[in-house]
Amino acid sequence: MTVEAHKETLDFQAEVSQVLNLMIRSLYSNKEIFLRELISNASDAAEKLRFEALTDEALFEDDPEPKIRVEFDKDKRTVTISDNGIGMNRQEVMETIGTIANSGTRQFIEALTGDQSKDSQLIGQFGVGFYSSFIVADKVTLITRRAGLGAEHGVRWESDGKGTYTLETVDKPGRGTDVILHLGEDESEFLESYRLRSVISKFSDHVAMPIEMLKEVYPVPPGEEGDEDKKEEAPEYEVVNKGSALWMRPKSEISDEEYAEFYKHVSHDFEEPFAHAHNRVEGTNEYSSLLYIPKRAPFDLWDRDQKHGIKLYVRRVFIMDEADQLMPHYLRFVKGIVDSDDLPLNVSREILQHSRKIDSIRTANIKRILSLLEKMAKKEPEKYTEFWEQFGQVMKEGPGEDMANKERISGLLRFASTHNEGDEQNVSLDDYIGRMKEGQDKIYYITADSMPAARHSPHLEVFRKKGIEVLLLVDRVDEWLLSHLMEYKDKKLQSVAKGELDLGELEDQEEKKVHEEVAKEHAGLIERLKNALGEDAVKEVRVSSRLTDSPACLVVDDTDMSANLERLLKSVGQEAPSTKPIMEINVDHPLIHHLDSEPDEERFADLSKVLFDQALLAEGGQLKDPASFVSRLNGLMLQLVKQ
């Protein structure tokens, strides 16, 4: 870094250069979006000023009307987008311009796959609107001053996007930001008024503040020249967008294209939305809402600091971004706006937390999104499958967060199951209930850390034999879900790896009687196994009614934490009580027959411990002493070789 007076040259974050290179390559075929992104940023800056000025009118200085101007200079080959919004100070420029979404850059880079077509889809989620400038510009100059600071506190930022940028303190009489694009040789099309106007009309017509351009002056016919003094008049600007709040217009007057472009403006996404819901509510609590479901999950969906995407307006005045109180956490992917006619303009986050009107709006927002998803699931199942692939794991947080809508959310959940061959999560709880066997009164499931571990678990053997469907749950969030979703439509959810297996009417009385008799017959073997394994290893040993092919499996009591949840908690550094498992044995298996007839107690103990360790591995567990397991196994194999 070099420093000279108030001018510095700094390096971009290493990740920034990667993002810039990827973005320029990926978006060049749709390069006109640079103007949409810069106008959207300017609009945000103007709205933030209007909000801060609610408590400090001096921020308006002598220029109270927000506006955006787009100008071009053919001789200098520049396009300039200016706003009189909130502006930035030097530190804010470094934080927001020098580091591209500084809190999420690393996550974004980690999300890249190396496949350019796939990676380009991530660009729009990353919020790199300003950097779209480099699609058409060889150099970008940004001059800004934060409202409320003196003219001498202006900041000039400049870069060619190739690794460094300069920061310099300059005088800037007016607040706000000017972004000056020095266009590349092949970008002359953006030095024409009609081209810029057409892009504004296409992408930014709905921006709810005036976008101005110089009024077009046509050549004066010979002999009709006016007074020379008129040449000195100030340039005349005209508004080139409609500038009305789109959400206030009747739905019948808004095209799908306009809805899509407004979504891109409000979310800074480059893709069109998946679906939207637009409503106007009148009565004791009047407001408008326009809510969108994105097509793709943002890369920071699981970031703890990630904020909700709902903007709050009061009587068309922007109040705040990321109004958390307007949407629950499990619907954090929803973008859009809420515009209230009844809230005070000086509303704060603290007031929102205790506002009945906000509670009413939040409740209605949830119902609209759930209704939108229910309609999609019923009428467009393939589309809903696409939605689920992107946002399914987040929706699984719902039953634990939103008790009022627990049943509706549960009906929208999707799972993999033994009914299907693939790993796709496309089975609803209603689908499962519709296929239940006569006399079946439970929804059976298994949790595991991978789909192969779930699908090949020995716990499923008797269910396969009897043709009973089992849900296969392998998402990390599933354990959280199951701690809150214990029944659905009066059907209890039952783990196949917990408690003694009770198939109810699916198991006839004769089978139960035989099982009880077999258990009595092998009481001696059970006792030997318990002694060989020790009280520290197992809580109990018993004859299994689950197994048909495997020699043994491990289960836990109904009231104990599942082995999968215990592993998950420990993997993220959480304390979890160690649960002693119950070992179940299949007395019809040849290994158990051999074990029962083994006279050598030392060899019996080795065989018992190998059997236990194998059962632990089969359910995805980790051995406490792998070396002892290998040593024991090698010893047994050597004995077989010698025989």
XYZ file of C-alpha atoms in Angstrom:
643
model
C 0.000 0.000 0.000
C 1.312 3.484 -0.870
C 0.076 6.627 0.848
C 0.415 10.175 -0.445
C -1.438 12.917 1.447
C -5.055 11.710 1.461
C -4.647 9.338 -1.492
C -4.017 5.618 -1.084
C -3.636 2.671 -3.397
C -5.016 -0.550 -1.945
C -5.325 -4.155 -3.050
C -8.657 -5.858 -3.516
C -9.344 -8.957 -1.467
C -7.988 -11.931 -3.403
C -11.525 -13.269 -3.730
C -12.772 -10.020 -5.275
C -10.607 -10.459 -8.359
C -11.945 -13.999 -8.789
C -15.526 -12.785 -8.568
C -14.885 -9.927 -11.005
C -13.326 -12.183 -13.617
C -16.132 -14.717 -13.340
C -18.841 -12.061 -13.432
C -17.498 -10.213 -16.464
C -17.239 -13.452 -18.449
C -20.607 -14.794 -17.316
C -22.724 -11.673 -17.764
C -21.216 -10.142 -20.889
C -24.011 -11.529 -23.072
C -26.476 -9.538 -20.950
C -24.261 -6.522 -20.348
C -27.038 -3.899 -20.306
C -27.927 -4.991 -16.774
C -25.088 -2.813 -15.458
C -27.428 0.178 -15.745
C -30.228 -1.570 -13.877
C -27.853 -2.495 -11.037
C -26.395 0.997 -10.659
C -29.839 2.628 -10.753
C -31.049 0.121 -8.165
C -28.124 1.005 -5.888
C -28.851 4.716 -6.385
C -32.500 4.140 -5.508
C -31.518 2.326 -2.303
C -29.212 5.193 -1.335
C -31.973 7.761 -1.855
C -34.442 5.722 0.190
C -31.956 5.354 3.042
C -31.464 9.117 3.106
C -35.198 9.673 3.269
C -35.402 7.319 6.245
C -32.482 8.863 8.168
C -33.863 12.348 7.480
C -37.032 11.447 9.402
C -35.037 12.137 12.556
C -32.555 14.643 11.098
C -33.977 16.892 8.373
C -30.625 18.675 8.064
C -29.400 15.665 6.060
C -31.458 16.936 3.123
C -29.224 20.058 3.074
C -30.793 22.298 0.432
C -31.890 19.467 -1.873
C -34.940 17.664 -0.397
C -36.196 15.893 -3.542
C -34.536 12.519 -4.255
C -33.569 11.870 -7.848
C -31.269 9.834 -10.061
C -29.529 11.203 -13.161
C -28.047 9.316 -16.079
C -25.711 11.243 -18.392
C -23.206 10.416 -21.102
C -20.311 12.195 -22.816
C -19.386 10.951 -26.272
C -16.081 12.805 -26.351
C -14.878 11.434 -23.014
C -16.638 8.080 -23.644
C -18.240 8.101 -20.191
C -21.637 7.222 -18.740
C -22.418 8.726 -15.321
C -25.107 7.582 -12.890
C -25.637 10.109 -10.090
C -27.882 10.204 -7.049
C -28.451 12.641 -4.205
C -28.936 9.870 -1.676
C -27.210 9.067 1.595
C -23.718 8.772 0.117
C -20.711 7.189 1.842
C -17.776 8.254 3.959
C -14.245 6.938 3.423
C -14.631 3.943 5.735
C -17.963 2.935 4.178
C -16.413 3.065 0.714
C -13.637 0.710 1.814
C -16.101 -1.674 3.466
C -18.754 -1.796 0.734
C -16.773 -1.204 -2.463
C -13.348 -2.618 -1.658
C -14.476 -5.984 -0.369
C -17.651 -7.087 -2.241
C -20.182 -8.269 0.358
C -17.342 -8.503 2.839
C -19.151 -10.849 5.213
C -19.838 -13.497 2.597
C -17.027 -13.411 0.053
C -15.350 -16.557 1.320
C -18.643 -18.493 1.363
C -19.347 -17.408 -2.182
C -15.953 -18.562 -3.439
C -16.429 -21.913 -1.690
C -19.779 -22.295 -3.437
C -18.167 -22.047 -6.884
C -17.995 -25.328 -8.764
C -15.694 -24.521 -11.674
C -18.581 -25.053 -14.082
C -19.007 -21.615 -15.671
C -22.699 -22.091 -16.513
C -23.513 -23.128 -12.933
C -21.265 -20.528 -11.339
C -22.828 -17.722 -13.344
C -26.155 -18.521 -11.654
C -24.561 -17.742 -8.291
C -23.510 -14.255 -9.361
C -26.941 -12.701 -8.953
C -27.272 -14.049 -5.422
C -24.013 -12.463 -4.353
C -25.099 -8.837 -4.552
C -22.282 -7.560 -6.756
C -24.390 -4.937 -8.514
C -21.769 -2.178 -8.439
C -19.159 -4.433 -9.985
C -21.371 -5.071 -13.000
C -19.882 -1.733 -14.126
C -16.779 -3.588 -15.272
C -18.772 -5.540 -17.841
C -18.721 -2.421 -20.057
C -16.086 -0.165 -18.445
C -12.295 -0.316 -18.595
C -12.169 1.976 -15.575
C -14.723 3.075 -12.985
C -14.584 6.267 -10.937
C -16.859 6.733 -7.925
C -17.170 10.107 -6.196
C -19.288 10.221 -3.053
C -20.034 12.241 0.075
C -22.148 11.186 2.986
C -25.092 13.409 3.835
C -24.347 15.591 6.847
C -20.599 15.865 6.228
C -18.933 18.936 4.757
C -17.961 19.245 1.096
C -14.320 18.624 2.020
C -15.205 15.053 3.089
C -15.835 13.778 -0.426
C -14.190 10.491 -1.427
C -12.935 9.505 -4.865
C -12.594 5.762 -5.571
C -11.142 4.523 -8.848
C -10.151 1.164 -10.292
C -9.658 -0.746 -13.510
C -10.874 -3.903 -11.739
C -7.543 -5.666 -12.096
C -6.366 -5.964 -8.520
C -6.036 -2.507 -6.974
C -8.063 0.621 -6.366
C -7.251 4.150 -5.236
C -8.931 6.199 -2.533
C -8.594 9.965 -2.400
C -10.171 12.736 -0.354
C -11.802 15.345 -2.619
C -14.235 18.231 -2.436
C -17.809 17.322 -3.375
C -20.362 20.118 -2.951
C -23.461 17.921 -3.235
C -24.204 14.840 -1.149
C -24.700 11.441 -2.747
C -22.762 9.386 -5.262
C -21.590 9.708 -8.871
C -20.503 6.537 -10.656
C -18.532 7.355 -13.810
C -17.973 4.525 -16.269
C -15.111 4.912 -18.739
C -16.464 2.691 -21.491
C -14.461 0.107 -23.371
C -13.876 0.420 -27.114
C -16.707 -1.963 -28.037
C -19.359 -0.289 -25.867
C -20.225 2.794 -27.946
C -23.892 1.748 -28.038
C -24.238 3.108 -24.482
C -23.178 6.567 -25.651
C -26.540 7.003 -27.369
C -29.512 8.562 -25.595
C -32.077 6.212 -27.140
C -30.114 3.136 -25.991
C -29.851 4.297 -22.385
C -33.507 5.330 -22.329
C -34.605 1.934 -23.670
C -32.623 0.115 -20.975
C -34.130 2.331 -18.260
C -37.606 1.727 -19.646
C -37.010 -2.012 -19.774
C -35.423 -2.546 -16.351
C -36.081 0.476 -14.129
C -39.419 1.970 -15.135
C -40.889 1.051 -11.740
C -38.234 2.766 -9.593
C -40.276 4.940 -7.264
C -38.306 8.149 -7.763
C -37.512 10.213 -10.859
C -34.733 9.029 -13.156
C -33.647 12.014 -15.217
C -31.745 12.460 -18.456
C -30.929 15.581 -20.416
C -33.827 16.622 -22.568
C -33.091 15.768 -26.150
C -32.352 18.897 -28.213
C -33.059 18.693 -31.902
C -31.205 20.788 -34.513
C -32.839 24.170 -35.187
C -33.710 24.731 -38.863
C -31.675 27.449 -40.632
C -33.033 30.932 -40.108
C -34.842 30.045 -36.866
C -31.924 30.468 -34.491
C -32.889 32.187 -31.237
C -31.046 34.681 -29.087
C -27.456 33.851 -28.278
C -28.283 34.232 -24.560
C -30.306 31.025 -24.657
C -27.130 29.047 -25.236
C -26.064 29.926 -21.710
C -29.218 28.538 -20.064
C -28.850 25.642 -17.603
C -29.339 22.211 -19.168
C -32.895 20.953 -18.983
C -33.613 17.460 -17.623
C -36.661 15.268 -18.094
C -37.969 12.239 -16.221
C -37.632 9.053 -18.280
C -39.376 6.512 -15.995
C -42.939 6.175 -14.715
C -41.702 6.350 -11.142
C -44.841 4.954 -9.504
C -44.667 2.369 -6.728
C -45.438 -0.837 -8.604
C -46.960 -2.522 -5.561
C -49.634 0.189 -5.373
C -50.900 -0.492 -8.885
C -53.784 -2.948 -9.510
C -52.590 -6.476 -10.292
C -54.521 -6.417 -13.561
C -52.322 -3.562 -14.801
C -48.986 -5.256 -14.053
C -47.402 -7.664 -16.527
C -45.335 -10.705 -15.590
C -42.304 -8.911 -17.030
C -42.864 -5.919 -14.740
C -43.225 -8.185 -11.713
C -39.977 -9.937 -12.678
C -38.041 -6.707 -13.162
C -39.254 -5.301 -9.862
C -38.088 -8.489 -8.151
C -34.613 -8.034 -9.635
C -34.607 -4.448 -8.417
C -35.683 -5.236 -4.877
C -33.545 -8.377 -4.461
C -30.510 -7.568 -6.663
C -30.926 -11.043 -8.121
C -30.186 -11.550 -11.820
C -32.669 -14.376 -12.301
C -36.434 -14.131 -12.505
C -38.424 -15.115 -9.393
C -39.985 -18.536 -8.951
C -43.362 -17.188 -7.852
C -44.934 -14.090 -6.301
C -47.926 -12.997 -4.220
C -49.305 -9.441 -4.494
C -52.010 -8.246 -2.099
C -53.738 -5.088 -0.949
C -55.423 -5.239 2.481
C -57.975 -2.648 3.556
C -59.813 -2.130 6.819
C -58.451 -1.550 10.306
C -54.896 -2.372 9.173
C -54.260 -1.139 5.637
C -51.175 -2.210 3.769
C -49.859 -3.636 0.498
C -47.472 -6.545 0.178
C -45.544 -7.928 -2.764
C -43.682 -11.116 -1.843
C -41.390 -13.217 -4.016
C -39.932 -16.723 -3.835
C -36.498 -16.755 -5.542
C -35.630 -19.408 -8.081
C -32.401 -20.351 -6.343
C -31.244 -20.526 -2.718
C -28.696 -17.821 -1.843
C -25.227 -19.063 -1.013
C -25.499 -17.603 2.506
C -28.841 -19.222 3.348
C -27.278 -20.934 6.382
C -25.284 -17.900 7.527
C -26.314 -17.039 11.101
C -25.994 -13.316 10.294
C -28.046 -13.546 7.117
C -31.015 -11.173 7.245
C -34.525 -11.530 5.915
C -35.313 -10.006 2.554
C -38.406 -7.915 3.325
C -38.277 -4.134 2.939
C -40.664 -2.046 5.033
C -42.292 1.114 3.677
C -44.732 3.441 5.398
C -46.953 5.370 2.971
C -44.437 4.817 0.138
C -41.518 6.058 2.292
C -38.761 3.482 2.712
C -38.201 2.708 6.409
C -35.820 -0.220 6.674
C -34.234 -3.182 4.966
C -34.401 -6.665 6.406
C -37.403 -6.142 8.653
C -37.078 -9.409 10.570
C -40.482 -9.054 12.207
C -42.309 -9.336 8.874
C -41.325 -12.927 8.101
C -40.275 -15.903 10.272
C -36.790 -17.346 10.067
C -37.827 -20.509 8.229
C -39.146 -18.317 5.380
C -36.004 -16.156 5.287
C -35.552 -16.807 1.576
C -38.680 -14.755 0.742
C -37.966 -11.326 -0.791
C -40.250 -8.367 -1.284
C -41.842 -5.306 0.281
C -44.581 -4.394 2.754
C -46.022 -0.867 2.588
C -48.195 0.133 5.574
C -50.623 3.049 5.652
C -51.010 2.902 9.441
C -47.553 2.676 11.028
C -45.785 5.879 12.146
C -42.983 7.171 9.912
C -40.581 7.118 12.851
C -41.145 3.426 13.484
C -38.122 1.623 14.949
C -37.146 -2.042 15.252
C -38.082 -1.867 18.947
C -41.569 -0.591 18.096
C -41.967 -3.335 15.481
C -41.305 -6.002 18.110
C -44.346 -4.900 20.115
C -46.741 -3.835 17.366
C -50.051 -5.656 16.916
C -50.274 -4.297 13.385
C -46.903 -5.854 12.547
C -47.991 -9.147 14.131
C -51.096 -9.078 11.934
C -49.045 -8.358 8.791
C -46.551 -11.114 9.661
C -49.361 -13.641 10.181
C -50.903 -12.711 6.833
C -47.518 -12.885 5.063
C -46.952 -16.416 6.353
C -50.388 -17.566 5.216
C -49.877 -16.078 1.744
C -46.560 -17.821 1.244
C -47.883 -21.139 2.559
C -50.962 -20.824 0.325
C -48.712 -20.073 -2.646
C -46.649 -23.184 -1.911
C -49.699 -25.376 -1.312
C -51.172 -24.301 -4.634
C -47.860 -24.996 -6.371
C -47.521 -28.418 -4.721
C -51.043 -29.400 -5.795
C -51.196 -27.960 -9.313
C -47.526 -27.873 -10.345
C -45.791 -30.750 -8.515
C -42.731 -30.670 -10.788
C -42.260 -26.985 -10.061
C -42.693 -27.641 -6.346
C -39.999 -30.323 -6.562
C -37.646 -27.649 -7.940
C -38.580 -25.376 -5.043
C -37.996 -28.167 -2.529
C -34.529 -28.905 -3.905
C -33.560 -25.300 -3.176
C -35.389 -24.541 0.054
C -36.566 -27.851 1.529
C -34.086 -27.954 4.401
C -35.129 -24.455 5.489
C -38.811 -25.402 5.393
C -38.013 -28.271 7.781
C -37.257 -25.653 10.443
C -40.896 -24.537 10.273
C -42.719 -27.011 12.543
C -40.377 -26.138 15.400
C -40.674 -22.364 14.899
C -44.281 -21.824 13.915
C -46.681 -23.829 16.069
C -49.714 -21.988 14.690
C -49.011 -23.310 11.176
C -47.352 -26.591 12.131
C -49.871 -28.821 10.331
C -49.778 -26.764 7.110
C -45.988 -26.683 7.031
C -45.831 -30.422 7.746
C -48.070 -31.039 4.744
C -45.532 -29.215 2.552
C -42.568 -31.299 3.706
C -41.017 -33.862 1.382
C -38.899 -36.935 2.156
C -37.106 -39.814 0.493
C -38.585 -43.205 1.329
C -38.253 -46.926 0.747
C -41.237 -46.668 -1.608
C -38.944 -45.157 -4.267
C -35.610 -46.360 -5.572
C -33.946 -42.946 -5.889
C -32.733 -40.485 -3.268
C -35.047 -37.676 -4.327
C -37.162 -36.142 -1.561
C -40.585 -36.283 -3.182
C -42.809 -38.138 -0.698
C -45.230 -36.066 1.375
C -46.690 -37.226 4.674
C -50.078 -37.381 2.955
C -48.581 -39.635 0.262
C -47.237 -41.909 3.003
C -50.566 -42.058 4.856
C -52.345 -42.856 1.601
C -50.132 -45.934 1.162
C -50.250 -47.188 4.759
C -51.062 -50.858 5.296
C -54.412 -51.814 6.724
C -54.064 -51.716 10.500
C -50.945 -49.484 10.389
C -51.250 -46.566 12.787
C -47.723 -45.086 12.719
C -45.499 -43.254 10.243
C -42.154 -45.045 10.378
C -38.842 -43.305 9.706
C -35.106 -43.723 10.110
C -32.444 -41.024 10.529
C -28.869 -41.430 9.307
C -25.947 -39.306 8.171
C -26.150 -40.466 4.542
C -28.674 -41.978 2.184
C -26.762 -45.283 1.721
C -26.542 -45.658 5.514
C -30.286 -45.111 5.835
C -31.334 -47.291 2.905
C -29.095 -50.225 3.876
C -29.702 -50.073 7.618
C -30.445 -53.457 9.242
C -33.307 -51.744 11.101
C -35.330 -51.806 7.864
C -35.184 -55.546 7.300
C -38.523 -56.549 8.814
C -40.195 -53.511 7.180
C -39.001 -54.638 3.764
C -40.205 -58.157 4.468
C -43.686 -56.891 5.361
C -43.769 -54.194 2.620
C -44.079 -51.320 5.116
C -42.835 -47.957 3.840
C -40.176 -46.127 5.869
C -39.139 -42.485 5.447
C -35.382 -42.004 4.997
C -34.184 -38.832 6.763
C -30.571 -37.789 6.180
C -30.547 -33.966 6.373
C -28.851 -32.489 9.435
C -32.012 -30.521 10.177
C -34.139 -33.685 10.326
C -33.303 -34.412 13.959
C -34.460 -30.891 14.874
C -37.612 -31.441 12.846
C -38.439 -34.738 14.562
C -38.034 -33.256 18.019
C -41.032 -31.030 17.201
C -42.995 -33.082 14.661
C -44.147 -36.085 16.670
C -47.423 -36.721 14.877
C -49.289 -35.703 11.754
C -53.027 -36.044 11.262
C -53.289 -38.227 14.386
C -50.564 -40.570 13.133
C -47.542 -40.834 15.435
C -44.082 -40.640 13.850
C -42.031 -43.609 15.062
C -38.300 -44.230 14.630
C -37.496 -47.770 13.517
C -34.293 -47.584 15.611
C -35.934 -46.649 18.919
C -37.602 -48.769 21.546
C -38.955 -52.292 21.184
C -40.492 -52.777 17.794
C -44.274 -52.753 18.006
C -45.995 -53.173 14.659
C -49.420 -53.295 16.276
C -51.990 -54.999 14.082
C -49.338 -55.552 11.389
C -47.846 -58.287 13.574
C -50.201 -61.180 14.301
C -50.541 -62.727 17.726
C -48.825 -65.925 16.633
C -45.683 -63.983 15.654
C -45.634 -62.230 19.038
C -46.020 -65.524 20.871
C -43.199 -67.149 18.918
C -40.934 -64.152 19.591
C -41.555 -64.380 23.338
C -40.791 -68.108 23.353
C -37.574 -67.621 21.348
C -36.443 -64.947 23.801
C -36.928 -67.371 26.717
C -35.053 -70.120 24.890
C -32.011 -67.892 24.434
C -31.929 -66.365 27.907
C -28.556 -68.019 28.559
C -27.008 -66.548 25.393
C -28.395 -63.118 26.271
C -26.783 -63.277 29.706
C -23.420 -64.384 28.274
C -23.467 -61.487 25.770
C -24.275 -58.937 28.470
C -21.386 -60.171 30.582
C -18.977 -60.265 27.646
C -19.806 -56.729 26.478
C -20.043 -55.216 29.944
C -22.450 -52.747 31.501
C -20.412 -49.786 30.200
C -21.039 -50.807 26.585
C -24.707 -51.822 26.497
C -27.825 -51.106 28.480
C -29.461 -54.382 27.463
C -29.208 -57.332 25.077
C -32.380 -58.853 23.643
C -33.757 -60.982 20.824
C -34.731 -58.847 17.845
C -37.986 -58.786 15.926
C -36.482 -56.258 13.461
C -33.792 -58.389 11.835
C -34.184 -60.928 9.063
C -30.726 -60.903 7.394
C -28.230 -59.221 9.741
C -26.889 -60.858 12.913
C -27.246 -57.811 15.171
C -28.222 -54.150 15.402
C -28.168 -51.361 17.979
C -31.220 -49.413 19.124
C -31.967 -46.915 21.891
C -34.887 -46.544 24.285
C -37.871 -44.465 23.207
C -36.926 -41.689 25.626
C -33.194 -41.627 24.750
C -31.440 -39.368 22.245
C -30.916 -41.072 18.895
C -27.389 -42.148 18.024
C -27.499 -39.950 14.911
C -28.428 -36.830 16.909
C -25.708 -37.575 19.450
C -23.138 -37.755 16.634
C -24.416 -34.530 15.057
C -24.187 -32.580 18.304
C -20.687 -33.809 19.065
C -19.548 -33.018 15.505
C -20.334 -29.323 16.041
C -18.731 -29.183 19.479
C -21.935 -29.481 21.519
C -22.091 -31.537 24.658
C -24.355 -34.558 24.345
C -24.994 -37.282 26.904
C -23.567 -40.601 25.816
C -26.459 -43.014 25.451
C -25.823 -46.690 26.077
C -27.426 -48.659 23.247
C -29.483 -51.818 23.374
C -28.063 -54.665 21.316
C -30.589 -56.819 19.466
C -29.596 -60.166 17.979
C -31.084 -62.260 15.210
C -31.138 -65.770 16.682
C -31.817 -67.307 13.246
C -28.520 -66.029 11.851
C -25.642 -68.574 11.447
C -23.195 -66.279 13.290
C -25.466 -66.199 16.317
C -25.847 -70.009 16.141
C -22.059 -70.317 16.140
C -21.729 -67.823 18.976
C -24.259 -69.715 21.078
C -22.272 -72.927 20.725
C -18.841 -71.363 21.413
C -17.392 -73.026 24.580
C -14.259 -70.830 24.878
C -15.274 -67.764 26.931
C -12.328 -65.659 25.690
C -13.157 -66.401 22.078
C -16.846 -65.840 22.849
C -15.989 -62.377 24.239
C -13.949 -61.476 21.133
C -16.747 -62.583 18.828
C -19.320 -60.663 20.870
C -17.301 -57.438 20.745
C -16.671 -57.754 17.004
C -20.408 -58.290 16.521
C -21.158 -55.181 18.601
C -18.614 -53.061 16.740
C -19.966 -54.193 13.381
C -23.486 -53.223 14.437
C -22.158 -49.826 15.520
C -20.433 -49.292 12.163
C -23.537 -50.382 10.264
C -25.534 -47.501 11.728
C -22.822 -44.917 10.986
C -21.232 -44.832 14.435
C -17.546 -44.481 15.270
C -15.568 -47.046 17.200
C -14.104 -45.864 20.484
C -11.082 -48.143 20.005
C -10.572 -48.988 16.297
C -7.178 -50.600 16.989
C -8.717 -53.141 19.369
C -11.418 -53.945 16.810
C -8.811 -54.585 14.098
C -6.666 -56.654 16.469
C -9.646 -58.753 17.533
C -10.776 -59.257 13.936
C -7.279 -60.233 12.797
C -7.003 -62.740 15.646
C -10.284 -64.391 14.686
C -9.262 -64.519 11.017
C -5.944 -66.147 11.912
C -7.775 -68.804 13.909
C -9.927 -69.531 10.866
C -6.850 -69.821 8.630
C -5.204 -72.274 11.013
C -8.259 -74.522 11.136
